[in-house]
Each structure stands twice: as structure tokens, then as C-alpha cells.
Coordinates of C-alpha atoms and ligand atoms in Angstrom, one line a residue:
M1 CA -58.0 -58.6 21.0
R2 CA -55.8 -55.6 21.5
H3 CA -58.1 -53.7 24.0
L4 CA -61.5 -54.4 25.7
L5 CA -63.4 -51.2 25.5
S6 CA -66.9 -52.4 24.8
A7 CA -68.9 -55.6 25.0
A8 CA -69.4 -55.2 21.3
D9 CA -65.6 -55.8 20.8
L10 CA -66.4 -59.5 21.4
D11 CA -68.0 -61.7 18.7
R12 CA -69.7 -64.9 19.9
A13 CA -66.5 -66.9 19.5
G14 CA -64.4 -64.2 21.4
A15 CA -67.0 -64.1 24.2
V16 CA -67.1 -67.9 24.6
E17 CA -63.3 -68.0 24.7
V18 CA -63.2 -65.5 27.6
L19 CA -65.8 -67.5 29.5
D20 CA -64.0 -70.8 28.7
V21 CA -60.6 -69.3 29.9
A22 CA -62.3 -67.9 33.0
E23 CA -63.5 -71.4 33.8
E24 CA -59.9 -72.7 33.6
M25 CA -58.8 -69.7 35.7
A26 CA -61.4 -70.5 38.3
A27 CA -60.2 -74.1 38.5
T28 CA -56.8 -72.9 39.4
Q29 CA -58.3 -70.7 42.1
R30 CA -59.6 -73.8 43.9
R31 CA -56.0 -75.1 44.4
E32 CA -54.1 -74.3 47.6
I33 CA -51.6 -72.2 45.7
K34 CA -53.6 -69.7 43.7
K35 CA -50.7 -67.8 42.0
L36 CA -49.8 -68.5 38.4
P37 CA -46.6 -67.3 36.7
T38 CA -48.3 -66.2 33.5
L39 CA -47.8 -62.5 33.6
R40 CA -44.6 -62.4 35.6
G41 CA -42.6 -59.2 34.7
R42 CA -45.7 -57.5 33.3
T43 CA -47.3 -54.3 34.8
V44 CA -50.9 -53.6 35.2
V45 CA -52.1 -50.1 36.2
N46 CA -55.4 -49.7 37.8
L47 CA -56.4 -46.1 36.9
F48 CA -59.6 -45.3 38.8
F49 CA -61.0 -41.8 38.5
E50 CA -64.3 -42.9 40.0
D51 CA -65.1 -44.7 43.2
S52 CA -65.2 -48.5 43.3
T53 CA -64.9 -51.3 45.7
R54 CA -65.4 -54.6 43.8
T55 CA -64.2 -53.8 40.3
R56 CA -60.9 -52.4 41.5
T57 CA -60.1 -55.0 44.1
S58 CA -61.1 -57.6 41.7
F59 CA -58.7 -56.5 38.9
E60 CA -56.1 -56.2 41.5
A61 CA -56.6 -59.7 42.7
A62 CA -56.7 -61.0 39.1
A63 CA -53.5 -59.3 38.1
K64 CA -51.7 -60.5 41.3
R65 CA -52.9 -64.1 40.9
L66 CA -51.3 -64.0 37.4
S67 CA -48.0 -62.7 39.0
A68 CA -48.2 -59.2 37.3
D69 CA -47.0 -56.1 39.1
V70 CA -49.9 -53.9 40.0
I71 CA -49.8 -50.1 40.4
N72 CA -53.1 -48.8 41.9
F73 CA -53.9 -45.2 41.0
S74 CA -56.9 -43.5 42.4
A75 CA -57.9 -40.0 41.5
K76 CA -58.5 -39.0 45.1
G77 CA -55.3 -38.1 46.8
S78 CA -53.4 -37.8 43.4
S79 CA -52.5 -35.0 41.2
V80 CA -55.9 -35.3 39.5
S81 CA -57.3 -33.4 42.4
K82 CA -54.7 -30.7 41.5
G83 CA -56.3 -30.6 38.0
E84 CA -54.1 -33.0 36.1
S85 CA -55.8 -34.3 33.0
L86 CA -56.4 -37.9 31.9
K87 CA -53.7 -37.3 29.3
D88 CA -51.0 -36.2 31.5
T89 CA -52.0 -38.8 34.1
A90 CA -51.7 -41.5 31.4
L91 CA -48.4 -40.2 30.0
T92 CA -47.0 -40.3 33.5
L93 CA -48.0 -43.9 34.1
E94 CA -47.0 -44.8 30.6
A95 CA -43.4 -43.7 31.6
M96 CA -43.6 -46.3 34.3
G97 CA -44.2 -49.0 31.7
A98 CA -47.7 -50.1 31.8
D99 CA -48.5 -53.3 29.8
A100 CA -52.2 -53.0 30.6
V101 CA -54.2 -50.1 31.8
V102 CA -57.5 -50.8 33.6
V103 CA -59.5 -47.5 33.5
R104 CA -62.7 -46.3 35.2
H105 CA -63.7 -42.8 34.5
S106 CA -66.9 -40.7 34.9
A107 CA -66.7 -39.6 31.3
S108 CA -68.2 -41.9 28.7
G109 CA -65.6 -42.6 26.1
A110 CA -62.5 -42.0 28.3
P111 CA -61.1 -45.4 27.8
H112 CA -61.5 -45.1 23.9
R113 CA -59.6 -41.9 24.1
L114 CA -56.8 -43.4 26.1
A115 CA -56.6 -46.4 23.7
H116 CA -56.7 -44.4 20.5
A117 CA -54.9 -41.2 21.3
G118 CA -51.5 -42.9 21.6
W119 CA -51.0 -41.9 25.3
T120 CA -50.3 -45.5 26.2
R121 CA -48.8 -48.5 24.4
G122 CA -50.5 -50.8 26.8
A123 CA -53.7 -52.7 26.4
V124 CA -56.7 -50.7 27.7
V125 CA -59.5 -52.3 29.6
N126 CA -62.6 -50.4 30.3
A127 CA -63.7 -50.9 33.9
G128 CA -66.7 -48.5 33.6
D129 CA -67.0 -45.3 31.6
G130 CA -69.7 -42.9 32.6
T131 CA -73.1 -44.2 31.7
H132 CA -71.7 -46.1 28.7
E133 CA -70.1 -49.4 29.2
H134 CA -68.7 -52.0 31.6
P135 CA -67.7 -55.0 29.7
T136 CA -66.0 -57.1 32.3
Q137 CA -69.1 -56.8 34.4
A138 CA -71.1 -58.2 31.6
L139 CA -68.7 -61.0 31.1
L140 CA -68.8 -62.0 34.8
D141 CA -72.6 -61.9 34.6
A142 CA -72.6 -64.1 31.5
Y143 CA -70.2 -66.5 33.3
T144 CA -72.5 -66.6 36.3
L145 CA -75.5 -67.3 34.1
R146 CA -73.7 -70.0 32.1
R147 CA -72.6 -71.8 35.3
H148 CA -76.1 -72.0 36.5
L149 CA -78.0 -72.5 33.3
R150 CA -75.8 -74.2 30.8
A151 CA -73.0 -76.7 30.5
S152 CA -69.6 -75.2 29.6
G153 CA -68.4 -74.7 26.1
E154 CA -71.4 -72.8 24.8
G155 CA -73.2 -69.5 24.8
L156 CA -76.5 -68.7 26.4
D157 CA -78.8 -69.6 23.6
G158 CA -82.5 -69.1 24.5
V159 CA -81.8 -68.0 28.1
R160 CA -84.2 -65.2 29.2
V161 CA -82.8 -62.4 31.3
T162 CA -84.9 -59.5 32.6
I163 CA -82.8 -56.4 33.6
V164 CA -84.7 -54.0 35.8
G165 CA -84.2 -50.4 37.0
D166 CA -82.1 -47.4 36.2
V167 CA -81.1 -48.3 32.8
L168 CA -80.5 -44.6 31.8
H169 CA -77.4 -44.4 34.1
S170 CA -76.4 -48.0 33.8
R171 CA -73.2 -48.9 31.9
V172 CA -73.9 -52.5 33.2
A173 CA -77.2 -52.6 31.5
R174 CA -75.7 -51.5 28.1
S175 CA -72.8 -53.9 28.2
N176 CA -75.1 -56.8 29.3
V177 CA -77.6 -56.3 26.5
L178 CA -74.9 -56.3 24.0
L179 CA -73.0 -59.3 25.3
L180 CA -76.1 -61.4 26.2
H181 CA -77.4 -60.8 22.7
T182 CA -74.1 -61.8 21.2
L183 CA -74.4 -65.1 23.3
G184 CA -77.9 -65.9 22.1
A185 CA -79.8 -64.8 25.2
R186 CA -83.1 -63.0 25.1
V187 CA -83.1 -59.7 27.1
T188 CA -86.0 -57.6 28.4
L189 CA -85.4 -54.3 29.9
V190 CA -87.8 -53.0 32.6
A191 CA -87.7 -49.3 33.6
P192 CA -89.8 -46.3 34.2
P193 CA -90.0 -44.4 30.9
T194 CA -87.8 -41.6 32.6
L195 CA -85.0 -44.0 33.2
L196 CA -84.6 -45.3 29.6
P197 CA -81.9 -43.9 27.4
V198 CA -82.6 -42.1 24.0
G199 CA -82.3 -44.7 21.3
V200 CA -83.1 -47.7 23.5
E201 CA -85.5 -49.0 20.7
A202 CA -82.4 -49.8 18.6
W203 CA -81.0 -52.1 21.3
P204 CA -81.2 -55.8 20.6
C205 CA -83.8 -56.4 23.4
Q206 CA -87.4 -55.9 24.4
V207 CA -88.4 -52.9 26.5
T208 CA -91.3 -52.4 28.9
S209 CA -92.3 -50.5 32.0
D210 CA -94.4 -53.2 33.5
L211 CA -92.4 -55.3 35.8
D212 CA -95.1 -57.7 37.0
A213 CA -96.0 -58.6 33.4
A214 CA -92.4 -59.1 32.5
L215 CA -91.8 -61.5 35.5
T216 CA -95.1 -63.5 35.2
L217 CA -95.6 -63.6 31.5
G218 CA -91.8 -63.6 30.7
E219 CA -90.8 -66.3 33.0
P220 CA -87.2 -65.2 33.1
D221 CA -84.2 -67.5 33.9
A222 CA -82.7 -64.5 35.6
V223 CA -83.7 -61.2 36.9
M224 CA -80.9 -58.7 37.1
M225 CA -81.6 -55.7 39.4
L226 CA -79.9 -52.4 38.8
R227 CA -78.7 -49.9 41.3
V228 CA -80.7 -46.7 41.4
Q229 CA -77.8 -44.3 40.7
R230 CA -78.7 -41.4 42.9
E231 CA -75.4 -39.6 42.6
R232 CA -75.9 -39.4 38.8
M233 CA -79.5 -38.4 39.2
E234 CA -78.7 -35.6 41.7
A235 CA -76.0 -34.3 39.3
A236 CA -78.8 -34.2 36.6
G237 CA -81.1 -32.3 38.9
G238 CA -83.3 -35.2 40.1
G239 CA -87.0 -35.8 39.4
F240 CA -86.7 -39.2 37.7
F241 CA -89.3 -40.7 39.9
P242 CA -91.9 -39.4 42.5
S243 CA -90.5 -41.0 45.6
A244 CA -88.4 -43.9 46.8
R245 CA -91.5 -45.6 48.1
E246 CA -93.1 -45.3 44.7
Y247 CA -90.1 -46.6 42.9
T248 CA -89.9 -49.7 45.2
R249 CA -93.6 -50.4 44.7
R250 CA -93.3 -50.4 40.9
Y251 CA -89.8 -51.5 40.2
G252 CA -88.4 -53.1 43.4
L253 CA -87.8 -56.8 43.9
G254 CA -89.5 -57.6 47.2
R255 CA -91.0 -60.5 48.9
A256 CA -94.1 -60.8 46.8
R257 CA -92.4 -60.6 43.5
L258 CA -89.7 -62.9 44.7
A259 CA -92.3 -65.6 45.7
A260 CA -94.0 -65.3 42.3
L261 CA -90.8 -66.1 40.3
P262 CA -90.3 -69.5 38.7
D263 CA -88.4 -71.8 41.0
H264 CA -85.2 -71.8 38.9
T265 CA -85.0 -68.0 38.4
L266 CA -81.8 -66.4 39.6
V267 CA -81.6 -63.0 41.3
M268 CA -78.6 -60.9 40.2
H269 CA -77.3 -57.5 41.1
P270 CA -73.9 -56.0 40.1
G271 CA -73.6 -54.2 43.4
P272 CA -73.4 -52.0 45.3
M273 CA -77.0 -52.4 46.3
N274 CA -79.5 -50.0 47.8
R275 CA -81.2 -52.5 50.0
G276 CA -84.8 -51.6 50.6
L277 CA -85.0 -49.5 47.4
E278 CA -84.4 -51.6 44.2
I279 CA -84.0 -55.0 46.1
S280 CA -85.2 -56.1 49.5
A281 CA -83.0 -58.0 51.9
D282 CA -85.1 -61.2 51.3
A283 CA -84.3 -61.0 47.7
A284 CA -80.7 -60.1 48.0
D285 CA -80.0 -62.8 50.6
S286 CA -82.2 -65.5 49.2
A287 CA -81.0 -68.9 48.1
R288 CA -81.5 -68.0 44.4
S289 CA -79.3 -64.8 44.8
T290 CA -76.0 -65.0 42.9
I291 CA -74.9 -61.6 44.1
V292 CA -71.9 -62.7 46.2
E293 CA -71.0 -65.3 43.7
Q294 CA -70.9 -62.7 40.9
V295 CA -68.1 -60.8 42.8
G296 CA -66.1 -64.1 43.2
N297 CA -66.6 -64.9 39.5
G298 CA -65.3 -61.4 38.6
V299 CA -61.8 -62.4 39.6
A300 CA -61.7 -65.4 37.3
V301 CA -63.2 -63.5 34.4
R302 CA -60.7 -60.6 34.9
M303 CA -57.8 -63.0 35.0
A304 CA -58.9 -64.4 31.7
V305 CA -59.3 -61.0 30.1
L306 CA -55.8 -59.9 31.3
Y307 CA -54.4 -63.2 30.2
L308 CA -55.9 -63.0 26.7
L309 CA -54.8 -59.4 26.2
L310 CA -51.3 -59.7 27.6
A311 CA -50.0 -63.3 27.3
G312 CA -51.3 -63.6 23.7
E313 CA -49.5 -60.4 22.8
R314 CA -46.3 -61.8 24.2
A315 CA -46.7 -65.0 22.2
E316 CA -46.6 -62.9 19.0
T317 CA -43.3 -61.2 20.0
P318 CA -40.4 -62.9 18.3
G319 CA -38.5 -64.9 20.9
G320 CA -41.1 -64.1 23.6
A321 CA -41.7 -67.1 25.9
R322 CA -45.3 -67.7 26.7
Ligands
NCD1 C1 -71.5 -50.9 38.8 C2 -70.7 -49.8 38.2 O1 -69.9 -49.2 38.8 O2 -70.9 -49.6 37.0 N1 -70.9 -51.6 39.8 C3 -69.9 -52.5 39.6 O3 -69.0 -52.3 38.9 N2 -70.1 -53.7 40.3 C4 -72.9 -50.7 39.0 C5 -73.3 -49.5 39.9 O4 -72.5 -48.7 40.2 O5 -74.4 -49.5 40.1

């Protein structure tokens, strides 16, 4: 693996390898000294053109736990606000010797451009591009599912996952559908028709607008709630649903729907949450919620991704010590 741009870059063996390595990384994180020497002398640049809390800090923690040097770049307060382009920003950072570039950008496809236009020699990791993909989020979700529902060393065969909400604007949904399908899970998307992307019929999943039917008849092993992405809706002129109250009534996970779920069903959310809109406090804070755990698992998964991209590459270099 040279870059991680899409969940589709991983075949089943590749995805299982990331999850297995992430388990090994997680085991090292239970030790008193969490830092490993693996990426000493390597530089990871976090290039964030869009706001982020968990993804950026998670990549930073992952790189630091592997002893890489980390350069954090965020567009706010940088020359990007003076109009500098992705290309010039990338070339500047390349001159500082980036071995990996973790990029989040509001434009779908920006990480692909970075990887293929020759602006960096480093490995490119997509940390969320527009409404397109967010592969490491899908990996940490799969990791979380596997920990709860399957023994290690396997995929997610037959696991039923229902993903609910603003699919249209969600890079998390797209990457999850691709990766979960690769791992053998069965995915159902639930959304109002206005919040489904064009071409969703071709995705490897079922699609419905009836949440109650999906939950009661589908008996999912996990329900993944998506954030209502108000900032992207406003940018598009709004009008995606009649009111917040109506959205919550039809697509929110609240007390009644929570109580009707099978006992073992997990409640997931990538964060940040709109409490009271797509998910109630009861659901978010319930014993079956994995929301905080997902964040913690993100560090181990991103350690695995950086390790597989960078340490592997070094092993191929003649004379390079692993
Ligand atoms: C997601 C994102 O930024 O794509 N958040 C995250 O990475 N944990 C989902 C969202 O913003 O709703």
C-alpha cells in the first residue's frame, strides 16, 4: 500500500491486516510506556484545511506514539487564508521532507490530487475529503465492530450494520459501506430521500427511508448514526428536511427506538454529535454506546495505517533497517 485514499484501496486481506496490526498497536498502548521507536526519524505532516478535533489529534497521537516527528498544519492562521493553493502548500511542506501527509480538505478528491500530481513524495492518507471518503474512520469503526462482535483475525462476515441519517454529505457513510462490504458485513442505509446521494443504488448495500422497519425487521448488530451536516446543508441553500423536530421524529435515535433494539445492538456515531437532533443523550450515553471507545480505537488504527505505509516502505529500501 503506497497511499490510503479510499476504503476501496483495501481488499479483504489488506483490511484485515490493518485491523490485526491495530490490535497489536492497541496492546502496546496498554503498557506503561506507550511510545514505540518504529518511525523514529520520519516526518508526518498533518495538513488540515477543514476543522477537526478527533481526527487531527488522533493522527498526531498515533504518529507521536510511533516516535515520528509531527508537523501540524491547519489552514486557519496559515498562508492558505492569504489565498495559497493546495499545490503551493504541499510543495512547501514537501521541502520540509514529509514522509507521510495526512490531509483533510473540503474538496472531494483533494488527497488524490496530492498523491498523483507529484507534489509530494510522501505517502498520502485521506483524513476526509469533502463529501467523498474518510477511510481511517471506516477502519476504526470496523475495528470497534470486530472487537465487540467477532474474535480477532477475521472480517465481519454476516454482521448487520444500519447507517442512519445524512448520507448525502457523509464521507463516513461512503467509506463505511465500501469497507464493511469488503469485510463481509451487510449494510443498510436509512435516510430521507433528500439526503441520499445520486447513484446510491449502485452501492453494495440496501437503502430505505423507514427507520423503524429497518430497526425492528432488520435486527442490526450495530446502528451507526450520522451527524446532520448543517454547515454543508446551509452552503447548499438548505431545505433538506422540514424541521429539526420532524427530522428527529423520523430519523433520530431516541429513548423509544433505543429500548426497541435487540439487547446486543451497538450504538455508534463518528462524532461530533448533535445531541437532541440525530441522537438523544440517552442513546449517546447508554451502556451499548461505543462512541467514546471509537475515538480511542482511532489512535491504534491510525498507528497501524502509518506503520504499514511507512515502516513497510523503509523495509524495501536497500540497507534500510526496519
Ligand atoms: C466526521 C468527518 O469529519 O467526516 N467526523 C470525524 O472524522 N470523526 C463526521 C462528521 O463530521 O460528521
